[in-house]
mmCIF file of C-alpha atoms in Angstrom:
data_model
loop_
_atom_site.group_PDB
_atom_site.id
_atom_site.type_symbol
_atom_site.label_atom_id
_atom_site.label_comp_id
_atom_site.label_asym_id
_atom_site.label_seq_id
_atom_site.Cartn_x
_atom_site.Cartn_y
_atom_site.Cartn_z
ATOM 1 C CA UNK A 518 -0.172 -5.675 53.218
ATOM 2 C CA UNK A 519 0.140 -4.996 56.589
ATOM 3 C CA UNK A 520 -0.582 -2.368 58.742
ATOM 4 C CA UNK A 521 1.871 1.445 58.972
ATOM 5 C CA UNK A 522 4.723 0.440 60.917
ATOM 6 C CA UNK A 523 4.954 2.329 64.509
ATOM 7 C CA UNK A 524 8.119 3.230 66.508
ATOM 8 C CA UNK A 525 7.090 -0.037 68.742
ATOM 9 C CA UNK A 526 10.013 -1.979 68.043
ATOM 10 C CA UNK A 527 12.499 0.259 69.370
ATOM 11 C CA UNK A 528 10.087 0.657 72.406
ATOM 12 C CA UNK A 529 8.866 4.578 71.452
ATOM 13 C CA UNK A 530 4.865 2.996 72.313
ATOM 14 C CA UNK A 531 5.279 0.825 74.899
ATOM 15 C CA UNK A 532 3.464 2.800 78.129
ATOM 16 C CA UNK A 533 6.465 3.625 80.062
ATOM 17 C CA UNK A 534 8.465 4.864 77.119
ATOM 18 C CA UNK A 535 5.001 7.121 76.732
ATOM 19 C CA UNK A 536 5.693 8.556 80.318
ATOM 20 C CA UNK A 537 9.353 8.997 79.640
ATOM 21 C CA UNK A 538 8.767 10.872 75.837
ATOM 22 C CA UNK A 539 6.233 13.080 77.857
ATOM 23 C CA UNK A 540 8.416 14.208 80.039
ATOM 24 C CA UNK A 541 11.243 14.656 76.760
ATOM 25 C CA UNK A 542 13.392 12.165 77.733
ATOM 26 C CA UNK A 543 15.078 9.918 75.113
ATOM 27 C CA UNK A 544 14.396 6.360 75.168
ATOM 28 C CA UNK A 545 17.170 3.768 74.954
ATOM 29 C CA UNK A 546 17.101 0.064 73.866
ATOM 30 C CA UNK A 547 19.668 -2.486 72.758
ATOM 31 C CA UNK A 548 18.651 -1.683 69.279
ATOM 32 C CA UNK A 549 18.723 2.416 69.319
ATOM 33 C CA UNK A 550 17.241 5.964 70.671
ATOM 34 C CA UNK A 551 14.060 7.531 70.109
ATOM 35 C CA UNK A 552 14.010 11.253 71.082
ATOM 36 C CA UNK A 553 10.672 13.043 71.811
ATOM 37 C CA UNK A 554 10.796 14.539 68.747
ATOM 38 C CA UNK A 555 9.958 11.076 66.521
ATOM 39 C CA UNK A 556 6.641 10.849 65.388
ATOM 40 C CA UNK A 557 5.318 7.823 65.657
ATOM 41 C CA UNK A 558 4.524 6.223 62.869
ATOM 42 C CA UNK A 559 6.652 5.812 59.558
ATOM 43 C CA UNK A 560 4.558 6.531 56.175
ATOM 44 C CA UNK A 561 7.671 7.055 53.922
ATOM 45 C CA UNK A 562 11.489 6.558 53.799
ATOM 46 C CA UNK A 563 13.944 8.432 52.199
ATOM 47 C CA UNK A 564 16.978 6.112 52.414
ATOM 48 C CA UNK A 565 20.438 7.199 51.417
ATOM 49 C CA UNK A 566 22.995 4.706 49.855
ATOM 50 C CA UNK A 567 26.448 4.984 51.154
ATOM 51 C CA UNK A 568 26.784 3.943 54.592
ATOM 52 C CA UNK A 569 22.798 3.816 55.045
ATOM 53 C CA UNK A 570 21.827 0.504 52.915
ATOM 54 C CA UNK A 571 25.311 -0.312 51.109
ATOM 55 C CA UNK A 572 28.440 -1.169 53.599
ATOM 56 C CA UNK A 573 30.313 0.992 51.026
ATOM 57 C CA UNK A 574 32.292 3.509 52.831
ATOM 58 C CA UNK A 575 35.472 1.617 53.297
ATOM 59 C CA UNK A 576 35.693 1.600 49.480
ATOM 60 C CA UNK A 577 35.475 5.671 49.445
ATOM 61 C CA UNK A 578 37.755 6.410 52.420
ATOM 62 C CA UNK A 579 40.937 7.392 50.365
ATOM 63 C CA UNK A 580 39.373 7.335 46.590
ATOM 64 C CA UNK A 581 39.964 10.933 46.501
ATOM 65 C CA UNK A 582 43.733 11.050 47.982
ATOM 66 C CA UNK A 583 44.142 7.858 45.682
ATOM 67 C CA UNK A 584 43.167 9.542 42.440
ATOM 68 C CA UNK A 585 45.300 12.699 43.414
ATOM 69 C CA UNK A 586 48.379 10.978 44.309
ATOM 70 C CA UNK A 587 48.064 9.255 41.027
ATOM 71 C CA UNK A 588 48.721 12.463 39.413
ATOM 72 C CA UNK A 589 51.576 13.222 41.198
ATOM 73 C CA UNK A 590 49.962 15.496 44.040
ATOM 74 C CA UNK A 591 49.507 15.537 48.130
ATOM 75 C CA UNK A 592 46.330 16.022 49.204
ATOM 76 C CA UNK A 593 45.310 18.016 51.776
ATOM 77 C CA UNK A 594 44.465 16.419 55.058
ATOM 78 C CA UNK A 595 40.705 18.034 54.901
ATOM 79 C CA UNK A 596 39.435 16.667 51.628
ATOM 80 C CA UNK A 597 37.835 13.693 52.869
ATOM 81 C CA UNK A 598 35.496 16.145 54.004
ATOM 82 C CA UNK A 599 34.981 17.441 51.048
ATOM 83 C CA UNK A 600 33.986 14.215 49.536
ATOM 84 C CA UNK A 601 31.707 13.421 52.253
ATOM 85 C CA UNK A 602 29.557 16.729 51.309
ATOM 86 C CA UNK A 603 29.788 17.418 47.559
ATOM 87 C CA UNK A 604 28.577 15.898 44.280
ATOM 88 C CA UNK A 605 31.128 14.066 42.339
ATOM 89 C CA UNK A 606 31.158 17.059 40.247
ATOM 90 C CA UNK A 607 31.331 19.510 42.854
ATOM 91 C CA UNK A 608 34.565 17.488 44.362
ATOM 92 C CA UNK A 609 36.294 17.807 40.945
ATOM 93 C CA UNK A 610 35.454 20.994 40.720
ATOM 94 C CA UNK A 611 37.076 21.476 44.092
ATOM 95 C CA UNK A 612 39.991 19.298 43.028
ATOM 96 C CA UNK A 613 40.612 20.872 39.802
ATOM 97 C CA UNK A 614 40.814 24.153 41.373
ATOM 98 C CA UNK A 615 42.378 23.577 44.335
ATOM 99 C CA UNK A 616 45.273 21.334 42.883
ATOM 100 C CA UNK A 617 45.263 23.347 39.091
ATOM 101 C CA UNK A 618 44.455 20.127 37.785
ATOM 102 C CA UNK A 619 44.169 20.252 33.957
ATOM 103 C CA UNK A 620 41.846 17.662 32.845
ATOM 104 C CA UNK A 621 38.622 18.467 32.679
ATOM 105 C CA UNK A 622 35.567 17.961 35.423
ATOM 106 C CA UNK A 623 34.460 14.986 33.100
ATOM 107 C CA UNK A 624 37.970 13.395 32.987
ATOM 108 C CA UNK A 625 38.270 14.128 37.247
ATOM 109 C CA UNK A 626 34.981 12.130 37.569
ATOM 110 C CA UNK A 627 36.039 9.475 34.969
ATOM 111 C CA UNK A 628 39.462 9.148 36.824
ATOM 112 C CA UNK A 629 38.515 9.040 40.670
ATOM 113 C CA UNK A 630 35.148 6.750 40.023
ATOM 114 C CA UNK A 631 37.318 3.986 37.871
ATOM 115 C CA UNK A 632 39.152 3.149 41.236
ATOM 116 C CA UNK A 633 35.258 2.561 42.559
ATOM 117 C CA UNK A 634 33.084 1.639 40.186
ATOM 118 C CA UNK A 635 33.808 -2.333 39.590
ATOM 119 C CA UNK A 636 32.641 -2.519 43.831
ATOM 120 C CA UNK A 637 29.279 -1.590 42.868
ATOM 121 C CA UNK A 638 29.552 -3.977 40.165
ATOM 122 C CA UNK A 639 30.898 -6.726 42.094
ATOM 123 C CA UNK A 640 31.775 -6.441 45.808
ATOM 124 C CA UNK A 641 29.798 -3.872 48.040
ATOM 125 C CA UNK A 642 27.271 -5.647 49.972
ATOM 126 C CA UNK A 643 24.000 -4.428 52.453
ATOM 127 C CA UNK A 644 24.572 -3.731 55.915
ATOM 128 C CA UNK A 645 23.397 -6.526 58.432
ATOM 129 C CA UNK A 646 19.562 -7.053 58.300
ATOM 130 C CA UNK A 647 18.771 -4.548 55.203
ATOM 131 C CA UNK A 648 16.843 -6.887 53.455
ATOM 132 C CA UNK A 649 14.996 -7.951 56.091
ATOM 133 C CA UNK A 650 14.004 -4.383 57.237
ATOM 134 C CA UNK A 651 13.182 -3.411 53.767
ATOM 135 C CA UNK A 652 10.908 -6.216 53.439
ATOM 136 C CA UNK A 653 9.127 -5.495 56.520
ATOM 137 C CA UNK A 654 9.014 -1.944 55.451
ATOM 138 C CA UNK A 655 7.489 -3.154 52.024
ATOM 139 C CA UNK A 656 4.836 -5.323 53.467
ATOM 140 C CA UNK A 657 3.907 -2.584 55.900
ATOM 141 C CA UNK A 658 3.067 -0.327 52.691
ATOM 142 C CA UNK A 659 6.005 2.196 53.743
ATOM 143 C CA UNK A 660 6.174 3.894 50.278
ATOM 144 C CA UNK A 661 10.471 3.619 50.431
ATOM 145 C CA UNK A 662 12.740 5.723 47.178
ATOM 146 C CA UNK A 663 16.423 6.566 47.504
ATOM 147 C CA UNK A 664 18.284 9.588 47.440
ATOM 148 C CA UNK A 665 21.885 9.337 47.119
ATOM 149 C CA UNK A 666 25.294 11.558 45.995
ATOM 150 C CA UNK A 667 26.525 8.351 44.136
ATOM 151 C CA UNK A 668 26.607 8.128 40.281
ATOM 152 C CA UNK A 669 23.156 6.257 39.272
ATOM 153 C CA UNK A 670 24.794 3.853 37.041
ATOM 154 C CA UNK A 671 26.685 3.254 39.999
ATOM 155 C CA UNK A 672 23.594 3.040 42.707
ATOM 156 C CA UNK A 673 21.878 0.380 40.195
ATOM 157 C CA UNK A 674 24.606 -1.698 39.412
ATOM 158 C CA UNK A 675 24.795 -2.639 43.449
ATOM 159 C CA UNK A 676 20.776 -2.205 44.027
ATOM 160 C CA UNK A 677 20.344 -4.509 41.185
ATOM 161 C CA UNK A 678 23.127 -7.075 42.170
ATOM 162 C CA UNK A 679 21.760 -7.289 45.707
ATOM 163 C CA UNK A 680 18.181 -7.602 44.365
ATOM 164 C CA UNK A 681 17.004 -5.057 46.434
ATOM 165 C CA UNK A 682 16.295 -2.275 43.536
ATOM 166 C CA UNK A 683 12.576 -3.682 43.715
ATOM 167 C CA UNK A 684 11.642 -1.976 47.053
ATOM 168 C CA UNK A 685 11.837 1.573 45.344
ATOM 169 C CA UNK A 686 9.799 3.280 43.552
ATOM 170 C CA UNK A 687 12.476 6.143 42.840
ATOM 171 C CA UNK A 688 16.431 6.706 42.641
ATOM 172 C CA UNK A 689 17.205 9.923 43.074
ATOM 173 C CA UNK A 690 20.736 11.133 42.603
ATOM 174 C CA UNK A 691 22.185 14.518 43.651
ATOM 175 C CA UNK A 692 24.100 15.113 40.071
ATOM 176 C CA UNK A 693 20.589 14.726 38.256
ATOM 177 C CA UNK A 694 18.832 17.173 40.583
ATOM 178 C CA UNK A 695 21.945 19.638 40.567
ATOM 179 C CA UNK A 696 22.336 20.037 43.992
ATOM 180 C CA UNK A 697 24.876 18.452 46.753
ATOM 181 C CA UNK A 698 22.756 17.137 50.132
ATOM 182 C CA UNK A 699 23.964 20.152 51.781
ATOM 183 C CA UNK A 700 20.901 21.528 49.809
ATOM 184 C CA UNK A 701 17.075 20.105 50.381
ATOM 185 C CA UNK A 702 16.425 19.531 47.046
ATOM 186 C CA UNK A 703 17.573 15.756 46.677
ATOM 187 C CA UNK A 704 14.541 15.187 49.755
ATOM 188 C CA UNK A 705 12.261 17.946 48.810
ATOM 189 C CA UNK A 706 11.884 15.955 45.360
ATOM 190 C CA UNK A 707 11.839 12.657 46.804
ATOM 191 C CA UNK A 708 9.146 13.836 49.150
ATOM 192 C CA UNK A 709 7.240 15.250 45.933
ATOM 193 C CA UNK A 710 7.389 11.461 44.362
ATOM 194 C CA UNK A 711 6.190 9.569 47.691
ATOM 195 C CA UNK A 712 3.302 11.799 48.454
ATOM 196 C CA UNK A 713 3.527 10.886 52.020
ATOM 197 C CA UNK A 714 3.262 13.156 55.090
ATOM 198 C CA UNK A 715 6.456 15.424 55.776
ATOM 199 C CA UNK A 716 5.950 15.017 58.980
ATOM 200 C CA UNK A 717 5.929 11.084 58.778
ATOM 201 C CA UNK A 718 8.342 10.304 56.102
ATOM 202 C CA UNK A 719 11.973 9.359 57.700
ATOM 203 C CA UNK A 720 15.091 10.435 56.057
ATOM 204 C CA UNK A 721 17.733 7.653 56.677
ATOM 205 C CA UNK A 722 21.356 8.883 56.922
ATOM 206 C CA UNK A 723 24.283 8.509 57.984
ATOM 207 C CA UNK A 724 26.417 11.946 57.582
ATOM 208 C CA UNK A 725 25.935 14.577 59.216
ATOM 209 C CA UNK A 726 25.782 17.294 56.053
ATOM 210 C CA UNK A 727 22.635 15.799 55.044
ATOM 211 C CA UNK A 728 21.605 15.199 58.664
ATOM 212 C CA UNK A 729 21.538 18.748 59.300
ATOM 213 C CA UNK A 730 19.788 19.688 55.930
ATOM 214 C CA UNK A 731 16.622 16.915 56.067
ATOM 215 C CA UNK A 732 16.558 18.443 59.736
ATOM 216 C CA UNK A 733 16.647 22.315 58.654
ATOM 217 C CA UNK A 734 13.692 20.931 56.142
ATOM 218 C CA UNK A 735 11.585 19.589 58.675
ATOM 219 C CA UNK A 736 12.345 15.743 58.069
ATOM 220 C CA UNK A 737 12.230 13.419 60.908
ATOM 221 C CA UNK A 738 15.656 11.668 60.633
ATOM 222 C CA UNK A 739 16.421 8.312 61.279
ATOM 223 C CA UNK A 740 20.271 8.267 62.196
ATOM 224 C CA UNK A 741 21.942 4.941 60.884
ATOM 225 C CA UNK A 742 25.328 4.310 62.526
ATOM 226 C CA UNK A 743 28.378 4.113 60.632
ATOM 227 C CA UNK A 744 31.893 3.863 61.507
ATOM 228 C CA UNK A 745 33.143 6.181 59.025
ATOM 229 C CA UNK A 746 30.500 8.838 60.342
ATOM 230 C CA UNK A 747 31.855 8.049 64.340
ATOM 231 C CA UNK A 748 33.715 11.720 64.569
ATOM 232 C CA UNK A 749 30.272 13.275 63.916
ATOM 233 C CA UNK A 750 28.574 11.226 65.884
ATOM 234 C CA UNK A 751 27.129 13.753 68.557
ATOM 235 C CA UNK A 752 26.470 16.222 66.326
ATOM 236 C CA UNK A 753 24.476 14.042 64.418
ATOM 237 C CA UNK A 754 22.546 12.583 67.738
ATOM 238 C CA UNK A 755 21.372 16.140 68.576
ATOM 239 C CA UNK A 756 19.689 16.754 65.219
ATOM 240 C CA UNK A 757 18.441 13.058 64.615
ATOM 241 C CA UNK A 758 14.691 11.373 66.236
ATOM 242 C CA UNK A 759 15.586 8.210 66.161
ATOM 243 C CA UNK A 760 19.427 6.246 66.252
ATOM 244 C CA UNK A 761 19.603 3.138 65.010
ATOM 245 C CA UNK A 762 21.916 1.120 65.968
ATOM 246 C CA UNK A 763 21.455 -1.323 63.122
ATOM 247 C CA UNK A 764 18.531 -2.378 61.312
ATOM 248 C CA UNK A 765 17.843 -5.326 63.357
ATOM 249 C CA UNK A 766 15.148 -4.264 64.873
ATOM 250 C CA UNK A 767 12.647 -3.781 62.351
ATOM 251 C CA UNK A 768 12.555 -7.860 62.438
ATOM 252 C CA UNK A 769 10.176 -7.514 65.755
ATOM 253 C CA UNK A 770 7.382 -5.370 63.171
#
């Protein structure tokens, strides 16, 4: 096992980047941005799933507007937003209400995740260099779990397809803890598990909702770039640590 990874490979220890985070300027690379605030080692990871680790959001752009239409009714131009910060219960909740749907939350969830669910079975791969960086991360002795909005069945159909299940010790999904990631909850509990340092245990996401609420908790966040994210992107970049470009460079640890 080797030894806690540092910032280093991003360029947060070298000694110039030292001058520059003293005087609270970010540092930029070809692979990312580490802002004075990162600490600088990494003792835990809190990864979300969607748009973090799986290349997955493509398949949830319109899944929502999809199921709706199906039932004979125009969505609203907002509710990919809604999507993007709810449960799946919580966003048939907000369907059922807002269009008087009358099946029931169960048959809502049933109905929007059956135009989804056979990609996590068969089609929704990593992003570029996930394996590799969890690897690294695993031989490093980064304690790693994941905390994601997705369905678990879901979240282990892909984890286990991709082989990649094995590098957590925890799935934690926001429907079993009762609480959307515009809550802390989903990371206070995933914290609880890893029994690392707050202070050094990265929250890996991709959306700003949860961005703002692993920041609010005192998280350092590690901002993972995703197109479907790009409208939020400087919002995100003023709460984030570090911005990764892609997970490239962990392959320099």
């Amino acid at each position: 096992m080797g030894s806690i990874p540092t910032l280093d490979f991003i360029g947060a220890n070298t000694p110039a980047a030292a001058d520059q985070l003293a005087e609270e300027t970010a540092i930029e690379t070809a692979h990312g941005i580490v802002w004075p605030s990162a600490p600088q080692c990494v003792h835990g990871a809190i990864f979300d799933l969607d748009g973090t680790l799986l290349d997955s959001m493509p398949w949830w752009d319109d899944l929502g507007e999809r199921y709706l239409r199906s039932l004979g009714k125009t969505p609203e131009p907002n509710i990919r937003y809604h999507f993007k910060r709810l449960t799946m219960e919580g966003s048939a909740h907000y369907m059922k209400e807002t269009y008087g749907l009358e099946q029931s939350i169960e048959e809502i969830c049933t109905g929007v995740m059956s135009g989804i669910e056979f990609a996590y079975r068969d089609c929704i791969q990593c992003k570029p260099s996930v394996v590799d960086m969890l690897e690294t991360l695993s031989n490093a002795g980064v304690a790693m779990c994941v905390a994601t909005a997705t369905r678990r069945d879901c979240a282990l159909a892909a984890l286990e397809r991709l082989d990649i299940l094995k590098y957590f010790s925890a799935l934690f999904t926001c429907t079993e803890v009762g609480a959307s990631k515009t809550e802390p909850d989903i990371f206070e509990l995933a914290l609880s598990h890893l029994s690392t340092p707050r202070e050094t245990t990265f929250v890996f996401e991709d959306s700003l909702h949860a961005i703002e609420t692993a920041h609010a908790a005192a998280f350092p966040v590690m901002l993972i770039d995703e197109p479907a994210s790009a409208g939020d992107a400087k919002a995100c970049q003023a709460l984030a640590d570090v911005r990764l470009k892609n997970f490239t460079a962990f392959s320099t640890l």
